[in-house]
Amino acid sequence: MKIIPRAFVIGHPVAHSRSPMVHSYWLRQYGLNGAYEMRDVLPYQLGEFIRELRSKCYAGCNVTIPHKATSIPFLDKIDATALAMGAVNTIYWDGDSLVGTNADALGFMRNIDERCPGWAVGASHAVILGAGGAARAAIYGLLERGFTISIFNRTASRAHELARFFHNRVDVIEQAQLASALTAADLLVNATSAGMVHQPELIIDLSNLKSTSVVYDVVYVPLETKLIMKAKMLGHRTCDGLGMLLHQAVIGFELWFGQKALVSSELRELVEADIRANAPGS
Ligand code: NAP
């Protein structure tokens, strides 16, 4: 089977995705013959897209909202990470099999390891806000590192559902317990869409956090959310979400194009400039 070096990001909506910019940069950087394109795929078009990917032997794709779980039945198999997370974000060929994996947790962890060196020394407890795909990645990555985790979500039933998915290895807390939970947190993660452009701000009081606690916002548009600004003002180390996107992309790039890519400061600056240029009001 001859694989065509053409990959995609599929989702709906998908126009905001910075993945084409990242992969096109690496294709140029490494002088590779290939393409990476975005495709707006509605839920009813998902099966048709995967059939096209198969029949044309395209290298694979990234999968974003709303297809991360629903694409699984269309694949030949998923790997252990995607199984443990219940979602795929990267589809590739392994021989004749179309396989799903999930690089979001790896991206989540590599980002904080890079941005906040030594952050995990002596750290053992994380509070995660949210119960969607990003929270799933954060939970999986942190459980793998042996962290204990409390999660809080606006819709409590989704938090309980997620806790059940992870075999109750995470503790669900309610709004009233959040302030006291923060006193024990070595890491606070915003894995909600709150604070993202066109979304309401995240409302949270950080005064109970230990001075050594790290604050991580998975949102990367804007690059510096109000949460990150507030945390910096209080003297916390912080981590934004852009590196998570860049580090997860390394996995797909190597699977599709056979080249291990580097998350360089030049790449980060390129994407940062694009985010700033397209920020509302700029
Ligand atoms: P999702 O699956 O749709 O989940 C959204 C989550 O945000 C839910 O827990 C939702 O709570 C919560 N939420 C939404 N609006 C809220 C508000 N105003 N106040 C409090 N909670 C709110 O989305 P997702 O894929 O997890 O994405 C969440 C964020 O992470 C997005 O900003 C996305 O861009 C970002 N993200 C970043 C990366 C990266 O690489 N950096 C990767 C994935 C996602 P309910 O359950 O109550 O609705």
mmCIF file of C-alpha atoms and ligand atoms in Angstrom:
data_model
loop_
_atom_site.group_PDB
_atom_site.id
_atom_site.type_symbol
_atom_site.label_atom_id
_atom_site.label_comp_id
_atom_site.label_asym_id
_atom_site.label_seq_id
_atom_site.Cartn_x
_atom_site.Cartn_y
_atom_site.Cartn_z
ATOM 1 C CA MET A 1 0.000 0.000 0.000
ATOM 2 C CA LYS A 2 1.454 3.365 -1.026
ATOM 3 C CA ILE A 3 0.627 6.105 1.471
ATOM 4 C CA ILE A 4 0.035 9.557 0.003
ATOM 5 C CA PRO A 5 1.778 12.145 2.240
ATOM 6 C CA ARG A 6 -1.316 14.239 2.729
ATOM 7 C CA ALA A 7 -2.836 14.802 6.176
ATOM 8 C CA PHE A 8 -5.740 16.833 7.544
ATOM 9 C CA VAL A 9 -7.331 18.332 10.583
ATOM 10 C CA ILE A 10 -11.037 17.583 10.698
ATOM 11 C CA GLY A 11 -13.612 19.144 12.976
ATOM 12 C CA HIS A 12 -16.577 21.442 13.062
ATOM 13 C CA PRO A 13 -15.895 24.305 13.331
ATOM 14 C CA VAL A 14 -12.266 24.028 12.275
ATOM 15 C CA ALA A 15 -11.417 27.354 10.611
ATOM 16 C CA HIS A 16 -9.704 28.593 13.808
ATOM 17 C CA SER A 17 -7.232 25.682 13.855
ATOM 18 C CA ARG A 18 -3.531 26.550 13.919
ATOM 19 C CA SER A 19 -2.535 22.961 13.060
ATOM 20 C CA PRO A 20 -2.101 23.653 9.289
ATOM 21 C CA MET A 21 0.315 26.465 10.167
ATOM 22 C CA VAL A 22 2.326 24.151 12.443
ATOM 23 C CA HIS A 23 2.546 21.178 10.062
ATOM 24 C CA SER A 24 3.187 23.331 6.983
ATOM 25 C CA TYR A 25 6.045 25.003 8.871
ATOM 26 C CA TRP A 26 7.622 21.619 9.626
ATOM 27 C CA LEU A 27 7.096 20.343 6.065
ATOM 28 C CA ARG A 28 9.020 23.403 4.803
ATOM 29 C CA GLN A 29 11.588 23.222 7.595
ATOM 30 C CA TYR A 30 12.473 19.592 6.857
ATOM 31 C CA GLY A 31 12.116 19.939 3.062
ATOM 32 C CA LEU A 32 9.486 17.194 2.899
ATOM 33 C CA ASN A 33 7.064 16.526 0.116
ATOM 34 C CA GLY A 34 3.624 16.534 1.738
ATOM 35 C CA ALA A 35 0.559 18.549 2.609
ATOM 36 C CA TYR A 36 -1.583 19.242 5.667
ATOM 37 C CA GLU A 37 -5.022 20.763 5.138
ATOM 38 C CA MET A 38 -8.105 21.611 7.136
ATOM 39 C CA ARG A 39 -11.476 20.044 6.372
ATOM 40 C CA ASP A 40 -14.686 21.201 7.960
ATOM 41 C CA VAL A 41 -16.473 17.895 8.533
ATOM 42 C CA LEU A 42 -19.999 17.849 9.915
ATOM 43 C CA PRO A 43 -21.000 14.902 12.109
ATOM 44 C CA TYR A 44 -22.981 13.252 9.294
ATOM 45 C CA GLN A 45 -19.960 13.555 6.961
ATOM 46 C CA LEU A 46 -17.498 11.787 9.272
ATOM 47 C CA GLY A 47 -17.932 8.284 7.847
ATOM 48 C CA GLU A 48 -17.631 9.609 4.307
ATOM 49 C CA PHE A 49 -14.396 11.429 5.182
ATOM 50 C CA ILE A 50 -12.801 8.334 6.758
ATOM 51 C CA ARG A 51 -13.822 6.246 3.723
ATOM 52 C CA GLU A 52 -12.091 8.813 1.483
ATOM 53 C CA LEU A 53 -8.979 8.723 3.698
ATOM 54 C CA ARG A 54 -8.904 4.921 3.347
ATOM 55 C CA SER A 55 -9.617 4.701 -0.372
ATOM 56 C CA LYS A 56 -7.093 7.400 -1.299
ATOM 57 C CA CYS A 57 -4.489 6.102 1.197
ATOM 58 C CA TYR A 58 -3.977 9.549 2.704
ATOM 59 C CA ALA A 59 -1.462 9.531 5.575
ATOM 60 C CA GLY A 60 -4.002 10.408 8.267
ATOM 61 C CA CYS A 61 -5.541 13.255 10.203
ATOM 62 C CA ASN A 62 -5.974 15.132 13.428
ATOM 63 C CA VAL A 63 -9.438 14.953 14.887
ATOM 64 C CA THR A 64 -11.014 17.723 16.879
ATOM 65 C CA ILE A 65 -14.440 18.614 18.284
ATOM 66 C CA PRO A 66 -16.968 17.018 17.748
ATOM 67 C CA HIS A 67 -15.344 13.865 16.309
ATOM 68 C CA LYS A 68 -12.905 12.750 19.024
ATOM 69 C CA ALA A 69 -15.079 9.886 20.291
ATOM 70 C CA THR A 70 -17.391 9.351 17.326
ATOM 71 C CA SER A 71 -14.546 8.585 14.903
ATOM 72 C CA ILE A 72 -13.538 5.463 16.897
ATOM 73 C CA PRO A 73 -16.094 3.056 15.313
ATOM 74 C CA PHE A 74 -14.781 3.943 11.833
ATOM 75 C CA LEU A 75 -11.211 2.813 12.650
ATOM 76 C CA ASP A 76 -9.638 -0.665 12.566
ATOM 77 C CA LYS A 77 -8.186 -0.219 16.042
ATOM 78 C CA ILE A 78 -7.225 2.297 18.678
ATOM 79 C CA ASP A 79 -4.096 2.138 20.788
ATOM 80 C CA ALA A 80 -3.924 1.826 24.581
ATOM 81 C CA THR A 81 -3.739 5.603 25.134
ATOM 82 C CA ALA A 82 -6.831 6.341 23.052
ATOM 83 C CA LEU A 83 -8.623 3.468 24.758
ATOM 84 C CA ALA A 84 -7.724 4.800 28.208
ATOM 85 C CA MET A 85 -8.838 8.307 27.208
ATOM 86 C CA GLY A 86 -11.962 7.251 25.294
ATOM 87 C CA ALA A 87 -11.049 9.651 22.490
ATOM 88 C CA VAL A 88 -8.702 9.923 19.530
ATOM 89 C CA ASN A 89 -7.032 13.039 18.202
ATOM 90 C CA THR A 90 -4.636 11.470 15.686
ATOM 91 C CA ILE A 91 -5.387 8.865 12.995
ATOM 92 C CA TYR A 92 -2.612 7.076 11.071
ATOM 93 C CA TRP A 93 -1.792 3.904 9.179
ATOM 94 C CA ASP A 94 -0.062 0.962 10.823
ATOM 95 C CA GLY A 95 0.438 -1.430 7.896
ATOM 96 C CA ASP A 96 -3.027 -1.942 6.442
ATOM 97 C CA SER A 97 -4.827 -0.840 9.609
ATOM 98 C CA LEU A 98 -6.186 2.611 10.249
ATOM 99 C CA VAL A 99 -5.351 3.357 13.871
ATOM 100 C CA GLY A 100 -6.426 6.050 16.352
ATOM 101 C CA THR A 101 -4.210 7.418 19.084
ATOM 102 C CA ASN A 102 -4.406 10.438 21.344
ATOM 103 C CA ALA A 103 -1.463 12.810 21.730
ATOM 104 C CA ASP A 104 -3.255 15.450 23.832
ATOM 105 C CA ALA A 105 -2.097 14.089 27.210
ATOM 106 C CA LEU A 106 1.492 13.880 26.030
ATOM 107 C CA GLY A 107 1.217 17.430 24.694
ATOM 108 C CA PHE A 108 -0.272 18.573 27.986
ATOM 109 C CA MET A 109 2.585 17.086 30.032
ATOM 110 C CA ARG A 110 5.445 18.012 27.687
ATOM 111 C CA ASN A 111 4.252 21.600 27.662
ATOM 112 C CA ILE A 112 4.354 22.063 31.433
ATOM 113 C CA ASP A 113 7.633 20.129 31.721
ATOM 114 C CA GLU A 114 9.152 22.522 29.195
ATOM 115 C CA ARG A 115 7.607 25.787 30.410
ATOM 116 C CA CYS A 116 8.018 25.161 34.152
ATOM 117 C CA PRO A 117 11.167 23.066 34.635
ATOM 118 C CA GLY A 118 11.185 21.150 37.920
ATOM 119 C CA TRP A 119 7.514 21.949 38.576
ATOM 120 C CA ALA A 120 6.666 18.359 39.578
ATOM 121 C CA VAL A 121 9.373 18.012 42.241
ATOM 122 C CA GLY A 122 7.475 17.422 45.474
ATOM 123 C CA ALA A 123 4.121 18.004 43.719
ATOM 124 C CA SER A 124 1.380 15.412 44.164
ATOM 125 C CA HIS A 125 -2.077 16.988 43.894
ATOM 126 C CA ALA A 126 -3.874 18.766 41.044
ATOM 127 C CA VAL A 127 -7.215 20.544 40.832
ATOM 128 C CA ILE A 128 -8.683 20.427 37.322
ATOM 129 C CA LEU A 129 -11.545 22.628 36.191
ATOM 130 C CA GLY A 130 -13.681 21.152 33.394
ATOM 131 C CA ALA A 131 -14.895 17.750 32.241
ATOM 132 C CA GLY A 132 -14.503 17.865 28.468
ATOM 133 C CA GLY A 133 -11.777 16.647 26.116
ATOM 134 C CA ALA A 134 -9.025 18.857 27.526
ATOM 135 C CA ALA A 135 -9.802 17.762 31.095
ATOM 136 C CA ARG A 136 -9.651 14.139 29.938
ATOM 137 C CA ALA A 137 -6.129 14.723 28.570
ATOM 138 C CA ALA A 138 -4.999 16.484 31.755
ATOM 139 C CA ILE A 139 -6.414 13.721 33.960
ATOM 140 C CA TYR A 140 -4.813 10.940 31.929
ATOM 141 C CA GLY A 141 -1.409 12.676 31.843
ATOM 142 C CA LEU A 142 -1.407 13.490 35.552
ATOM 143 C CA LEU A 143 -2.680 10.057 36.682
ATOM 144 C CA GLU A 144 0.157 8.482 34.682
ATOM 145 C CA ARG A 145 2.545 10.617 36.748
ATOM 146 C CA GLY A 146 0.966 9.449 40.014
ATOM 147 C CA PHE A 147 -0.915 12.644 40.899
ATOM 148 C CA THR A 148 -4.061 12.680 42.999
ATOM 149 C CA ILE A 149 -6.732 14.772 41.293
ATOM 150 C CA SER A 150 -9.836 16.749 42.215
ATOM 151 C CA ILE A 151 -12.094 17.889 39.391
ATOM 152 C CA PHE A 152 -14.719 20.572 39.383
ATOM 153 C CA ASN A 153 -17.093 21.177 36.494
ATOM 154 C CA ARG A 154 -19.968 23.609 36.018
ATOM 155 C CA THR A 155 -22.194 20.654 35.127
ATOM 156 C CA ALA A 156 -21.583 18.219 37.980
ATOM 157 C CA SER A 157 -23.048 15.205 36.151
ATOM 158 C CA ARG A 158 -20.335 15.441 33.464
ATOM 159 C CA ALA A 159 -17.636 15.503 36.153
ATOM 160 C CA HIS A 160 -19.111 12.369 37.752
ATOM 161 C CA GLU A 161 -19.313 10.676 34.357
ATOM 162 C CA LEU A 162 -15.639 11.456 33.739
ATOM 163 C CA ALA A 163 -14.671 10.188 37.194
ATOM 164 C CA ARG A 164 -16.476 6.912 36.451
ATOM 165 C CA PHE A 165 -14.642 6.671 33.133
ATOM 166 C CA PHE A 166 -11.346 6.881 35.061
ATOM 167 C CA HIS A 167 -12.565 4.188 37.507
ATOM 168 C CA ASN A 168 -13.108 6.772 40.254
ATOM 169 C CA ARG A 169 -9.396 7.507 40.455
ATOM 170 C CA VAL A 170 -10.327 11.215 40.538
ATOM 171 C CA ASP A 171 -12.341 12.997 43.174
ATOM 172 C CA VAL A 172 -15.293 15.161 42.078
ATOM 173 C CA ILE A 173 -15.748 18.351 44.079
ATOM 174 C CA GLU A 174 -18.539 20.899 44.188
ATOM 175 C CA GLN A 175 -18.324 24.676 43.942
ATOM 176 C CA ALA A 176 -18.481 25.024 47.740
ATOM 177 C CA GLN A 177 -15.428 22.760 48.132
ATOM 178 C CA LEU A 178 -13.298 24.514 45.545
ATOM 179 C CA ALA A 179 -11.699 27.124 47.832
ATOM 180 C CA SER A 180 -10.521 24.512 50.329
ATOM 181 C CA ALA A 181 -9.408 22.138 47.550
ATOM 182 C CA LEU A 182 -7.121 24.881 46.245
ATOM 183 C CA THR A 183 -5.171 24.968 49.504
ATOM 184 C CA ALA A 184 -3.870 21.462 48.731
ATOM 185 C CA ALA A 185 -3.249 22.007 45.011
ATOM 186 C CA ASP A 186 0.298 21.941 43.644
ATOM 187 C CA LEU A 187 -1.211 22.494 40.207
ATOM 188 C CA LEU A 188 -4.404 24.236 39.117
ATOM 189 C CA VAL A 189 -5.542 23.514 35.557
ATOM 190 C CA ASN A 190 -8.208 25.408 33.683
ATOM 191 C CA ALA A 191 -9.444 22.826 31.170
ATOM 192 C CA THR A 192 -12.700 24.664 30.453
ATOM 193 C CA SER A 193 -13.377 26.998 27.528
ATOM 194 C CA ALA A 194 -13.936 29.862 29.965
ATOM 195 C CA GLY A 195 -11.473 32.678 29.325
ATOM 196 C CA MET A 196 -11.186 31.770 25.647
ATOM 197 C CA VAL A 197 -11.967 34.435 23.073
ATOM 198 C CA HIS A 198 -15.750 34.948 22.680
ATOM 199 C CA GLN A 199 -16.354 32.984 25.929
ATOM 200 C CA PRO A 200 -17.131 34.288 29.407
ATOM 201 C CA GLU A 201 -14.213 34.746 31.798
ATOM 202 C CA LEU A 202 -13.358 32.073 34.341
ATOM 203 C CA ILE A 203 -14.444 33.190 37.782
ATOM 204 C CA ILE A 204 -12.148 31.822 40.461
ATOM 205 C CA ASP A 205 -10.506 33.134 43.610
ATOM 206 C CA LEU A 206 -6.824 32.128 43.668
ATOM 207 C CA SER A 207 -6.067 33.457 47.139
ATOM 208 C CA ASN A 208 -6.070 29.985 48.733
ATOM 209 C CA LEU A 209 -3.375 28.624 46.412
ATOM 210 C CA LYS A 210 0.070 27.943 47.887
ATOM 211 C CA SER A 211 2.715 30.349 46.603
ATOM 212 C CA THR A 212 4.505 27.381 44.983
ATOM 213 C CA SER A 213 1.419 26.215 43.037
ATOM 214 C CA VAL A 214 1.582 26.306 39.257
ATOM 215 C CA VAL A 215 -1.388 27.616 37.252
ATOM 216 C CA TYR A 216 -1.944 26.028 33.834
ATOM 217 C CA ASP A 217 -4.525 27.313 31.359
ATOM 218 C CA VAL A 218 -5.120 25.042 28.344
ATOM 219 C CA VAL A 219 -6.737 27.975 26.533
ATOM 220 C CA TYR A 220 -4.324 29.598 24.062
ATOM 221 C CA VAL A 221 -6.531 32.214 22.389
ATOM 222 C CA PRO A 222 -5.778 34.666 23.927
ATOM 223 C CA LEU A 223 -2.252 33.590 24.775
ATOM 224 C CA GLU A 224 -2.424 35.305 28.126
ATOM 225 C CA THR A 225 -5.827 34.712 29.678
ATOM 226 C CA LYS A 226 -7.122 36.684 32.648
ATOM 227 C CA LEU A 227 -6.442 33.591 34.778
ATOM 228 C CA ILE A 228 -2.778 33.562 33.720
ATOM 229 C CA MET A 229 -2.494 37.316 34.330
ATOM 230 C CA LYS A 230 -4.046 37.004 37.783
ATOM 231 C CA ALA A 231 -1.805 34.068 38.698
ATOM 232 C CA LYS A 232 1.315 35.929 37.549
ATOM 233 C CA MET A 233 0.311 38.956 39.618
ATOM 234 C CA LEU A 234 0.086 36.686 42.663
ATOM 235 C CA GLY A 235 3.578 35.339 41.927
ATOM 236 C CA HIS A 236 2.667 31.868 40.639
ATOM 237 C CA ARG A 237 4.493 30.051 37.887
ATOM 238 C CA THR A 238 2.176 29.731 34.897
ATOM 239 C CA CYS A 239 1.801 27.702 31.732
ATOM 240 C CA ASP A 240 -0.352 28.638 28.737
ATOM 241 C CA GLY A 241 -2.011 26.196 26.325
ATOM 242 C CA LEU A 242 -0.086 26.884 23.128
ATOM 243 C CA GLY A 243 2.738 24.448 23.881
ATOM 244 C CA MET A 244 0.179 21.666 24.408
ATOM 245 C CA LEU A 245 -1.014 22.143 20.833
ATOM 246 C CA LEU A 246 2.551 22.243 19.481
ATOM 247 C CA HIS A 247 3.812 19.217 21.413
ATOM 248 C CA GLN A 248 0.848 17.000 20.537
ATOM 249 C CA ALA A 249 1.428 17.846 16.853
ATOM 250 C CA VAL A 250 4.911 16.269 16.975
ATOM 251 C CA ILE A 251 3.333 12.809 17.305
ATOM 252 C CA GLY A 252 1.127 13.026 14.199
ATOM 253 C CA PHE A 253 3.857 14.620 12.107
ATOM 254 C CA GLU A 254 6.226 11.714 12.724
ATOM 255 C CA LEU A 255 3.501 9.094 12.119
ATOM 256 C CA TRP A 256 2.464 10.665 8.781
ATOM 257 C CA PHE A 257 5.676 12.094 7.385
ATOM 258 C CA GLY A 258 8.333 9.972 9.127
ATOM 259 C CA GLN A 259 10.214 12.877 10.657
ATOM 260 C CA LYS A 260 10.567 13.718 14.350
ATOM 261 C CA ALA A 261 9.833 17.441 14.519
ATOM 262 C CA LEU A 262 11.153 20.016 16.944
ATOM 263 C CA VAL A 263 8.992 22.511 18.844
ATOM 264 C CA SER A 264 11.349 25.451 18.338
ATOM 265 C CA SER A 265 11.041 28.983 19.668
ATOM 266 C CA GLU A 266 10.751 30.107 16.025
ATOM 267 C CA LEU A 267 7.651 27.933 15.540
ATOM 268 C CA ARG A 268 6.117 29.147 18.785
ATOM 269 C CA GLU A 269 6.736 32.779 17.772
ATOM 270 C CA LEU A 270 5.135 32.179 14.371
ATOM 271 C CA VAL A 271 1.933 30.836 15.920
ATOM 272 C CA GLU A 272 1.945 33.472 18.675
ATOM 273 C CA ALA A 273 2.168 36.200 16.030
ATOM 274 C CA ASP A 274 -0.795 34.722 14.178
ATOM 275 C CA ILE A 275 -2.871 34.531 17.361
ATOM 276 C CA ARG A 276 -2.012 38.132 18.238
ATOM 277 C CA ALA A 277 -2.742 39.351 14.689
ATOM 278 C CA ASN A 278 -6.167 37.745 14.759
ATOM 279 C CA ALA A 279 -7.077 38.688 18.324
ATOM 280 C CA PRO A 280 -10.321 40.661 18.513
ATOM 281 C CA GLY A 281 -9.677 44.362 18.659
ATOM 282 C CA SER A 282 -6.229 44.111 17.056
HETATM 283 P P1 NAP B 1 -15.370 20.545 25.602
HETATM 284 O O1 NAP B 1 -15.119 19.080 25.515
HETATM 285 O O2 NAP B 1 -16.487 21.155 24.853
HETATM 286 O O3 NAP B 1 -15.539 20.919 27.162
HETATM 287 C C1 NAP B 1 -15.730 22.263 27.549
HETATM 288 C C2 NAP B 1 -15.604 22.357 29.058
HETATM 289 O O4 NAP B 1 -15.622 23.734 29.432
HETATM 290 C C3 NAP B 1 -16.765 21.701 29.816
HETATM 291 O O5 NAP B 1 -16.269 21.164 31.018
HETATM 292 C C4 NAP B 1 -17.687 22.902 30.072
HETATM 293 O O6 NAP B 1 -18.508 22.748 31.195
HETATM 294 C C5 NAP B 1 -16.666 23.966 30.377
HETATM 295 N N1 NAP B 1 -17.152 25.331 30.201
HETATM 296 C C6 NAP B 1 -17.521 25.922 29.044
HETATM 297 N N2 NAP B 1 -17.891 27.205 29.276
HETATM 298 C C7 NAP B 1 -17.745 27.409 30.610
HETATM 299 C C8 NAP B 1 -17.963 28.529 31.462
HETATM 300 N N3 NAP B 1 -18.394 29.691 30.988
HETATM 301 N N4 NAP B 1 -17.690 28.396 32.786
HETATM 302 C C9 NAP B 1 -17.240 27.219 33.266
HETATM 303 N N5 NAP B 1 -17.040 26.123 32.530
HETATM 304 C C10 NAP B 1 -17.265 26.218 31.195
HETATM 305 O O7 NAP B 1 -14.062 21.347 25.154
HETATM 306 P P2 NAP B 1 -12.537 20.905 25.292
HETATM 307 O O8 NAP B 1 -12.097 20.200 24.078
HETATM 308 O O9 NAP B 1 -12.342 20.252 26.608
HETATM 309 O O10 NAP B 1 -11.848 22.335 25.252
HETATM 310 C C11 NAP B 1 -11.842 23.185 26.385
HETATM 311 C C12 NAP B 1 -10.817 24.294 26.144
HETATM 312 O O11 NAP B 1 -9.534 23.705 26.009
HETATM 313 C C13 NAP B 1 -11.066 25.088 24.863
HETATM 314 O O12 NAP B 1 -10.749 26.433 25.116
HETATM 315 C C14 NAP B 1 -10.075 24.497 23.882
HETATM 316 O O13 NAP B 1 -9.641 25.414 22.910
HETATM 317 C C15 NAP B 1 -8.929 24.165 24.819
HETATM 318 N N6 NAP B 1 -8.083 23.073 24.309
HETATM 319 C C16 NAP B 1 -6.779 23.342 24.179
HETATM 320 C C17 NAP B 1 -5.945 22.368 23.703
HETATM 321 C C18 NAP B 1 -4.498 22.684 23.539
HETATM 322 O O14 NAP B 1 -3.807 21.989 22.797
HETATM 323 N N7 NAP B 1 -4.013 23.707 24.225
HETATM 324 C C19 NAP B 1 -6.434 21.088 23.391
HETATM 325 C C20 NAP B 1 -7.803 20.837 23.573
HETATM 326 C C21 NAP B 1 -8.617 21.865 24.024
HETATM 327 P P3 NAP B 1 -19.993 22.077 31.056
HETATM 328 O O15 NAP B 1 -19.746 20.612 31.064
HETATM 329 O O16 NAP B 1 -20.686 22.590 32.239
HETATM 330 O O17 NAP B 1 -20.558 22.580 29.760
#
